[in-house]
Amino acid sequence: MGILAIGSVAFDKVKTPFGSREEVLGGSATYFSLAASRFAPVGIVAVVEEDFPESEVAFLQNNGVDTSALQRKKGKTFRWEGEYETNINVRRTLATHLNVFADFSPEVQEKHRSAECLFLGNIDPDLQMAVLKQMKRPRIVACDTMNYWIEGKPKSLRRMLSLIDILIVNDEEARQIAEEINLVKAARKILAMGPKNLVVKRGESGALMFNGVSMFSAPGLPMENVVDPTGAGDSFAGGFMGYLATAENTDEATMRRAIIYGSVIASFSICDFGPYHLGKLTNAEISKRFEEFHSLTRFDSL
Ligand code: AMP
């Protein structure tokens, strides 16, 4: 097993300037695992309701996601409702119903404990920590979170930050964690809390990476067919971790390429509602989009 991820498997209600959908498959673990599975084997630790549709589980499995640790519990699957403004970078969460996640106790199966890469997807930091504690010695531990947990579980989040290698959050979350408006200062404060690398997702403006020594900036690919940015952050993290799982080390050049692979997968993720089209992505499409990112930023210095 290359990558293990904990996060939500959800049903989302989403409204964007281009349309709306209800009860669409979503969740941080869903988007992450579909993106990461384009590169490496990935398993998920999550919980859903007892009569969660078999077709959704089969969709994940058919796309290389190991769902053997997906628990089924009495109650309802996690539900999230969000709305995007005309400026698609601005999202309002209208409702978060933890449901079966409220008393979830994650169990990492023996076969998953030696996974090389661990992704602690956006979910209660206490659950993220419970998974981390059961792992043997992952080579790379990355983590995502959001305002819901930054406000609701600040102490648990701080404890977790001291134990991870890479934090992947958006700019608003970075500012909120650091309690600092300036992003460069916020990055310095966050790196002092523990992670060796901070990746800041900036929606259509791309992504930044800080490691205390250098900064890297990836552009957002200008696109005509943006429909729903839900899951873009998790798809980014999936492409990023997926590539790292295939790489021999985490030197600067490798980390920079991983940022671009994350951006590549995120750019596909936003073209439709739900995660289904991620399953159809081919290696040729991924390589072609990687080259588009390369040519978008290439220039001569003289
Ligand atoms: P992203 O757009 O990458 O931030 O991810 C959105 C996905 O995260 C949606 O599919 C939601 O179901 C899920 N999500 C939203 N809020 C939470 C939360 N508080 N905890 C876990 N997952 C969430």
CSV table of C-alpha atoms and ligand atoms in Angstrom, one decimal:
chain,number,residue,atom,x,y,z
A,1,MET,CA,0.0,0.0,0.0
A,2,GLY,CA,1.5,3.4,-1.1
A,3,ILE,CA,-0.9,5.9,0.5
A,4,LEU,CA,-3.4,5.7,3.3
A,5,ALA,CA,-5.9,8.6,3.7
A,6,ILE,CA,-8.5,9.4,6.4
A,7,GLY,CA,-11.2,12.0,5.6
A,8,SER,CA,-14.8,12.3,4.9
A,9,VAL,CA,-16.9,10.4,2.4
A,10,ALA,CA,-20.0,12.6,2.0
A,11,PHE,CA,-23.1,13.6,0.2
A,12,ASP,CA,-22.8,17.3,-0.9
A,13,LYS,CA,-25.4,19.9,-1.8
A,14,VAL,CA,-23.6,22.5,-3.9
A,15,LYS,CA,-24.7,25.7,-5.6
A,16,THR,CA,-22.3,27.5,-8.0
A,17,PRO,CA,-22.9,30.3,-10.6
A,18,PHE,CA,-23.2,27.5,-13.2
A,19,GLY,CA,-25.8,25.3,-11.5
A,20,SER,CA,-26.6,23.2,-8.5
A,21,ARG,CA,-26.6,19.6,-7.3
A,22,GLU,CA,-28.0,17.7,-4.3
A,23,GLU,CA,-26.9,14.4,-2.8
A,24,VAL,CA,-23.8,14.3,-5.0
A,25,LEU,CA,-20.9,12.0,-3.9
A,26,GLY,CA,-18.2,14.1,-2.2
A,27,GLY,CA,-16.0,14.3,0.9
A,28,SER,CA,-12.3,14.9,1.4
A,29,ALA,CA,-11.3,11.2,1.3
A,30,THR,CA,-13.3,10.7,-1.9
A,31,TYR,CA,-11.7,13.4,-3.9
A,32,PHE,CA,-8.3,12.8,-2.5
A,33,SER,CA,-8.3,9.1,-3.1
A,34,LEU,CA,-9.6,9.3,-6.7
A,35,ALA,CA,-6.9,11.9,-7.5
A,36,ALA,CA,-4.0,10.0,-5.7
A,37,SER,CA,-5.0,6.7,-7.4
A,38,ARG,CA,-4.0,8.1,-10.7
A,39,PHE,CA,-0.4,7.7,-9.4
A,40,ALA,CA,-0.2,5.1,-6.7
A,41,PRO,CA,-2.3,2.5,-4.7
A,42,VAL,CA,-4.4,4.3,-2.1
A,43,GLY,CA,-6.7,3.1,0.8
A,44,ILE,CA,-9.2,5.2,2.7
A,45,VAL,CA,-10.3,5.1,6.4
A,46,ALA,CA,-13.8,6.6,6.7
A,47,VAL,CA,-17.4,5.8,7.7
A,48,VAL,CA,-20.7,5.9,5.8
A,49,GLU,CA,-24.3,5.0,6.6
A,50,GLU,CA,-25.4,1.4,6.5
A,51,ASP,CA,-27.3,1.6,3.2
A,52,PHE,CA,-24.7,3.7,1.5
A,53,PRO,CA,-25.1,2.9,-2.2
A,54,GLU,CA,-22.9,0.0,-3.4
A,55,SER,CA,-22.6,1.7,-6.8
A,56,GLU,CA,-20.6,4.6,-5.1
A,57,VAL,CA,-18.3,2.1,-3.4
A,58,ALA,CA,-17.8,0.2,-6.6
A,59,PHE,CA,-17.0,3.5,-8.4
A,60,LEU,CA,-14.1,4.0,-5.9
A,61,GLN,CA,-12.9,0.4,-6.1
A,62,ASN,CA,-13.0,0.4,-9.9
A,63,ASN,CA,-10.7,3.4,-9.8
A,64,GLY,CA,-8.1,1.7,-7.7
A,65,VAL,CA,-9.2,2.9,-4.2
A,66,ASP,CA,-9.0,0.2,-1.5
A,67,THR,CA,-12.2,0.6,0.5
A,68,SER,CA,-11.7,-2.3,2.8
A,69,ALA,CA,-11.4,0.1,5.8
A,70,LEU,CA,-14.6,2.0,4.9
A,71,GLN,CA,-16.9,1.3,7.9
A,72,ARG,CA,-20.7,1.3,7.7
A,73,LYS,CA,-22.6,2.6,10.7
A,74,LYS,CA,-26.2,3.2,11.7
A,75,GLY,CA,-27.2,6.8,11.0
A,76,LYS,CA,-26.6,9.1,8.1
A,77,THR,CA,-23.6,9.7,5.9
A,78,PHE,CA,-21.7,13.0,6.5
A,79,ARG,CA,-23.4,15.9,4.7
A,80,TRP,CA,-22.0,19.2,3.6
A,81,GLU,CA,-23.8,22.1,1.9
A,82,GLY,CA,-22.0,25.0,0.2
A,83,GLU,CA,-22.5,27.9,-2.1
A,84,TYR,CA,-20.1,29.8,-4.3
A,85,GLU,CA,-20.3,33.5,-5.2
A,86,THR,CA,-19.8,34.9,-8.7
A,87,ASN,CA,-16.2,35.2,-7.7
A,88,ILE,CA,-15.8,31.4,-7.6
A,89,ASN,CA,-12.9,31.7,-5.1
A,90,VAL,CA,-15.4,32.7,-2.5
A,91,ARG,CA,-17.3,29.8,-0.9
A,92,ARG,CA,-19.8,29.9,2.0
A,93,THR,CA,-20.5,26.7,4.0
A,94,LEU,CA,-24.2,26.6,4.6
A,95,ALA,CA,-24.4,23.4,6.6
A,96,THR,CA,-22.1,20.7,8.0
A,97,HIS,CA,-23.7,17.5,9.4
A,98,LEU,CA,-21.1,15.2,10.9
A,99,ASN,CA,-23.7,12.4,11.3
A,100,VAL,CA,-21.8,9.0,11.5
A,101,PHE,CA,-18.5,10.9,11.9
A,102,ALA,CA,-19.7,12.3,15.3
A,103,ASP,CA,-18.7,9.1,17.2
A,104,PHE,CA,-16.4,7.5,14.6
A,105,SER,CA,-13.4,5.6,16.0
A,106,PRO,CA,-11.0,5.0,13.1
A,107,GLU,CA,-9.3,1.6,13.0
A,108,VAL,CA,-6.2,1.2,10.7
A,109,GLN,CA,-6.0,-2.4,9.4
A,110,GLU,CA,-2.7,-4.2,9.9
A,111,LYS,CA,-2.1,-4.2,6.1
A,112,HIS,CA,-2.4,-0.4,6.0
A,113,ARG,CA,-0.1,0.4,9.0
A,114,SER,CA,3.1,0.3,7.0
A,115,ALA,CA,1.8,2.7,4.2
A,116,GLU,CA,4.6,4.9,3.1
A,117,CYS,CA,2.5,8.1,2.8
A,118,LEU,CA,-0.2,9.2,5.1
A,119,PHE,CA,-2.8,11.9,4.2
A,120,LEU,CA,-4.8,13.2,7.1
A,121,GLY,CA,-7.7,14.7,5.1
A,122,ASN,CA,-10.0,17.3,6.3
A,123,ILE,CA,-11.8,15.9,9.3
A,124,ASP,CA,-11.8,16.2,13.1
A,125,PRO,CA,-8.1,16.6,14.1
A,126,ASP,CA,-8.7,14.1,17.0
A,127,LEU,CA,-9.6,11.5,14.3
A,128,GLN,CA,-6.6,12.5,12.2
A,129,MET,CA,-4.4,11.9,15.3
A,130,ALA,CA,-6.0,8.6,16.1
A,131,VAL,CA,-5.0,7.3,12.7
A,132,LEU,CA,-1.5,8.7,12.9
A,133,LYS,CA,-0.9,6.9,16.2
A,134,GLN,CA,-1.8,3.6,14.6
A,135,MET,CA,0.8,3.9,11.8
A,136,LYS,CA,4.2,2.3,11.8
A,137,ARG,CA,6.6,4.8,10.3
A,138,PRO,CA,5.2,6.7,7.3
A,139,ARG,CA,7.8,8.4,5.1
A,140,ILE,CA,5.6,11.4,4.5
A,141,VAL,CA,2.7,12.6,6.7
A,142,ALA,CA,0.6,15.4,5.2
A,143,CYS,CA,-2.5,17.1,6.6
A,144,ASP,CA,-5.4,19.3,5.5
A,145,THR,CA,-7.9,21.1,7.6
A,146,MET,CA,-10.5,23.9,7.4
A,147,ASN,CA,-12.1,26.7,9.4
A,148,TYR,CA,-14.7,24.4,11.0
A,149,TRP,CA,-11.8,22.6,12.8
A,150,ILE,CA,-9.5,25.6,13.2
A,151,GLU,CA,-12.3,27.3,15.2
A,152,GLY,CA,-13.8,24.1,16.8
A,153,LYS,CA,-10.7,22.2,17.8
A,154,PRO,CA,-7.7,24.6,18.0
A,155,LYS,CA,-5.7,22.6,20.7
A,156,SER,CA,-6.0,19.3,18.9
A,157,LEU,CA,-5.1,20.9,15.6
A,158,ARG,CA,-1.9,22.5,17.2
A,159,ARG,CA,-0.9,19.1,18.6
A,160,MET,CA,-1.3,17.5,15.2
A,161,LEU,CA,0.7,20.2,13.5
A,162,SER,CA,3.7,19.3,15.6
A,163,LEU,CA,3.6,15.8,14.3
A,164,ILE,CA,3.4,16.2,10.5
A,165,ASP,CA,5.7,16.9,7.6
A,166,ILE,CA,3.4,18.9,5.2
A,167,LEU,CA,0.4,21.1,5.9
A,168,ILE,CA,-1.8,21.7,2.9
A,169,VAL,CA,-4.4,24.5,3.4
A,170,ASN,CA,-5.9,27.4,1.5
A,171,ASP,CA,-4.8,31.0,2.1
A,172,GLU,CA,-7.7,31.9,4.4
A,173,GLU,CA,-7.0,28.8,6.6
A,174,ALA,CA,-3.3,29.6,6.7
A,175,ARG,CA,-4.0,33.1,7.9
A,176,GLN,CA,-6.5,31.8,10.5
A,177,ILE,CA,-4.2,29.2,11.9
A,178,ALA,CA,-1.3,31.7,12.2
A,179,GLU,CA,-3.6,34.6,13.3
A,180,GLU,CA,-1.6,36.7,10.8
A,181,ILE,CA,-2.9,38.5,7.7
A,182,ASN,CA,0.4,38.6,5.8
A,183,LEU,CA,0.8,35.2,4.1
A,184,VAL,CA,4.6,35.2,4.2
A,185,LYS,CA,4.6,35.9,8.0
A,186,ALA,CA,1.8,33.4,8.4
A,187,ALA,CA,3.9,30.8,6.7
A,188,ARG,CA,6.8,31.4,9.0
A,189,LYS,CA,4.6,31.1,12.0
A,190,ILE,CA,3.0,27.8,10.8
A,191,LEU,CA,6.4,26.3,10.0
A,192,ALA,CA,7.5,27.1,13.5
A,193,MET,CA,4.5,25.0,14.8
A,194,GLY,CA,6.0,21.8,13.2
A,195,PRO,CA,5.5,21.1,9.5
A,196,LYS,CA,8.6,21.1,7.3
A,197,ASN,CA,6.6,22.3,4.4
A,198,LEU,CA,3.5,24.5,4.0
A,199,VAL,CA,1.5,24.3,0.8
A,200,VAL,CA,-1.0,27.2,0.4
A,201,LYS,CA,-3.8,26.6,-2.2
A,202,ARG,CA,-5.1,29.8,-3.7
A,203,GLY,CA,-8.0,28.7,-5.9
A,204,GLU,CA,-7.7,30.1,-9.4
A,205,SER,CA,-4.6,32.0,-8.4
A,206,GLY,CA,-2.6,28.7,-8.0
A,207,ALA,CA,-0.5,27.5,-5.1
A,208,LEU,CA,2.5,28.5,-3.0
A,209,MET,CA,5.0,26.3,-1.2
A,210,PHE,CA,7.1,27.4,1.8
A,211,ASN,CA,9.8,25.4,3.5
A,212,GLY,CA,11.6,28.0,5.5
A,213,VAL,CA,14.4,28.4,2.9
A,214,SER,CA,12.7,29.0,-0.4
A,215,MET,CA,9.3,29.7,-1.9
A,216,PHE,CA,7.7,28.2,-5.0
A,217,SER,CA,4.7,29.6,-6.8
A,218,ALA,CA,2.6,27.6,-9.2
A,219,PRO,CA,0.1,29.4,-11.4
A,220,GLY,CA,-3.6,28.6,-11.7
A,221,LEU,CA,-4.3,27.5,-15.3
A,222,PRO,CA,-6.7,29.9,-16.8
A,223,MET,CA,-9.7,27.8,-17.8
A,224,GLU,CA,-13.0,28.3,-19.7
A,225,ASN,CA,-15.0,25.4,-18.4
A,226,VAL,CA,-15.1,25.9,-14.6
A,227,VAL,CA,-18.3,24.4,-13.2
A,228,ASP,CA,-17.7,23.4,-9.5
A,229,PRO,CA,-14.6,24.0,-7.4
A,230,THR,CA,-15.8,21.6,-4.7
A,231,GLY,CA,-13.1,19.0,-4.0
A,232,ALA,CA,-10.4,21.0,-5.9
A,233,GLY,CA,-8.3,21.3,-2.8
A,234,ASP,CA,-8.5,17.6,-2.0
A,235,SER,CA,-7.9,16.7,-5.6
A,236,PHE,CA,-4.8,18.9,-5.5
A,237,ALA,CA,-3.6,17.1,-2.4
A,238,GLY,CA,-4.3,13.7,-4.0
A,239,GLY,CA,-2.2,14.6,-7.1
A,240,PHE,CA,0.5,16.1,-4.9
A,241,MET,CA,0.7,13.1,-2.5
A,242,GLY,CA,0.2,10.6,-5.4
A,243,TYR,CA,3.2,11.9,-7.2
A,244,LEU,CA,5.3,12.1,-4.0
A,245,ALA,CA,4.5,8.4,-3.3
A,246,THR,CA,6.1,7.5,-6.7
A,247,ALA,CA,9.2,9.6,-6.1
A,248,GLU,CA,12.4,8.5,-4.4
A,249,ASN,CA,12.9,11.5,-2.3
A,250,THR,CA,11.3,14.9,-1.3
A,251,ASP,CA,14.0,17.2,-2.6
A,252,GLU,CA,13.1,20.7,-3.8
A,253,ALA,CA,12.7,19.7,-7.5
A,254,THR,CA,10.5,16.7,-6.6
A,255,MET,CA,8.3,18.9,-4.3
A,256,ARG,CA,7.9,21.5,-7.0
A,257,ARG,CA,6.9,18.8,-9.5
A,258,ALA,CA,4.4,17.5,-7.0
A,259,ILE,CA,2.8,20.9,-6.7
A,260,ILE,CA,2.3,21.0,-10.4
A,261,TYR,CA,0.8,17.5,-10.5
A,262,GLY,CA,-1.5,18.6,-7.7
A,263,SER,CA,-2.5,21.6,-9.8
A,264,VAL,CA,-3.0,19.4,-12.9
A,265,ILE,CA,-5.5,17.1,-11.1
A,266,ALA,CA,-7.3,20.0,-9.5
A,267,SER,CA,-7.7,21.7,-12.9
A,268,PHE,CA,-9.6,18.6,-14.1
A,269,SER,CA,-11.6,18.3,-10.9
A,270,ILE,CA,-13.4,21.7,-11.3
A,271,CYS,CA,-14.9,21.0,-14.7
A,272,ASP,CA,-18.0,19.2,-13.5
A,273,PHE,CA,-20.1,18.5,-10.3
A,274,GLY,CA,-19.0,15.6,-8.2
A,275,PRO,CA,-15.9,13.4,-8.5
A,276,TYR,CA,-16.9,11.1,-11.3
A,277,HIS,CA,-14.8,12.5,-14.1
A,278,LEU,CA,-11.6,12.1,-12.0
A,279,GLY,CA,-12.1,8.4,-12.5
A,280,LYS,CA,-11.9,8.8,-16.3
A,281,LEU,CA,-8.6,10.7,-16.3
A,282,THR,CA,-5.9,9.1,-18.5
A,283,ASN,CA,-2.1,9.3,-18.1
A,284,ALA,CA,-1.9,11.0,-21.5
A,285,GLU,CA,-4.3,13.8,-20.3
A,286,ILE,CA,-2.3,14.3,-17.1
A,287,SER,CA,1.0,14.5,-19.0
A,288,LYS,CA,-0.5,16.9,-21.6
A,289,ARG,CA,-1.8,19.2,-18.8
A,290,PHE,CA,1.5,19.0,-17.0
A,291,GLU,CA,3.2,20.4,-20.1
A,292,GLU,CA,0.6,23.2,-20.4
A,293,PHE,CA,1.5,24.3,-16.9
A,294,HIS,CA,5.2,24.1,-17.9
A,295,SER,CA,4.7,26.3,-21.0
A,296,LEU,CA,2.5,28.7,-19.1
A,297,THR,CA,5.3,29.7,-16.8
A,298,ARG,CA,8.4,29.3,-19.1
A,299,PHE,CA,10.2,32.5,-20.0
A,300,ASP,CA,13.7,33.6,-20.9
A,301,SER,CA,15.6,35.7,-18.4
A,302,LEU,CA,17.3,37.9,-20.9
B,1,AMP,P1,-12.5,21.1,-0.9
B,1,AMP,O1,-13.4,21.8,-1.9
B,1,AMP,O2,-11.3,20.5,-1.5
B,1,AMP,O3,-12.2,21.9,0.3
B,1,AMP,O4,-13.4,19.9,-0.3
B,1,AMP,C1,-14.8,19.9,-0.2
B,1,AMP,C2,-15.2,18.5,0.3
B,1,AMP,O5,-14.9,18.4,1.7
B,1,AMP,C3,-16.7,18.4,0.1
B,1,AMP,O6,-17.0,17.3,-0.7
B,1,AMP,C4,-17.2,18.1,1.6
B,1,AMP,O7,-18.1,17.0,1.7
B,1,AMP,C5,-16.0,18.0,2.4
B,1,AMP,N1,-16.1,18.8,3.7
B,1,AMP,C6,-16.6,20.0,3.8
B,1,AMP,N2,-16.5,20.4,5.1
B,1,AMP,C7,-16.0,19.4,5.8
B,1,AMP,C8,-15.6,19.2,7.2
B,1,AMP,N3,-15.8,20.1,8.1
B,1,AMP,N4,-15.0,18.0,7.5
B,1,AMP,C9,-14.8,17.1,6.6
B,1,AMP,N5,-15.1,17.2,5.3
B,1,AMP,C10,-15.7,18.3,4.9
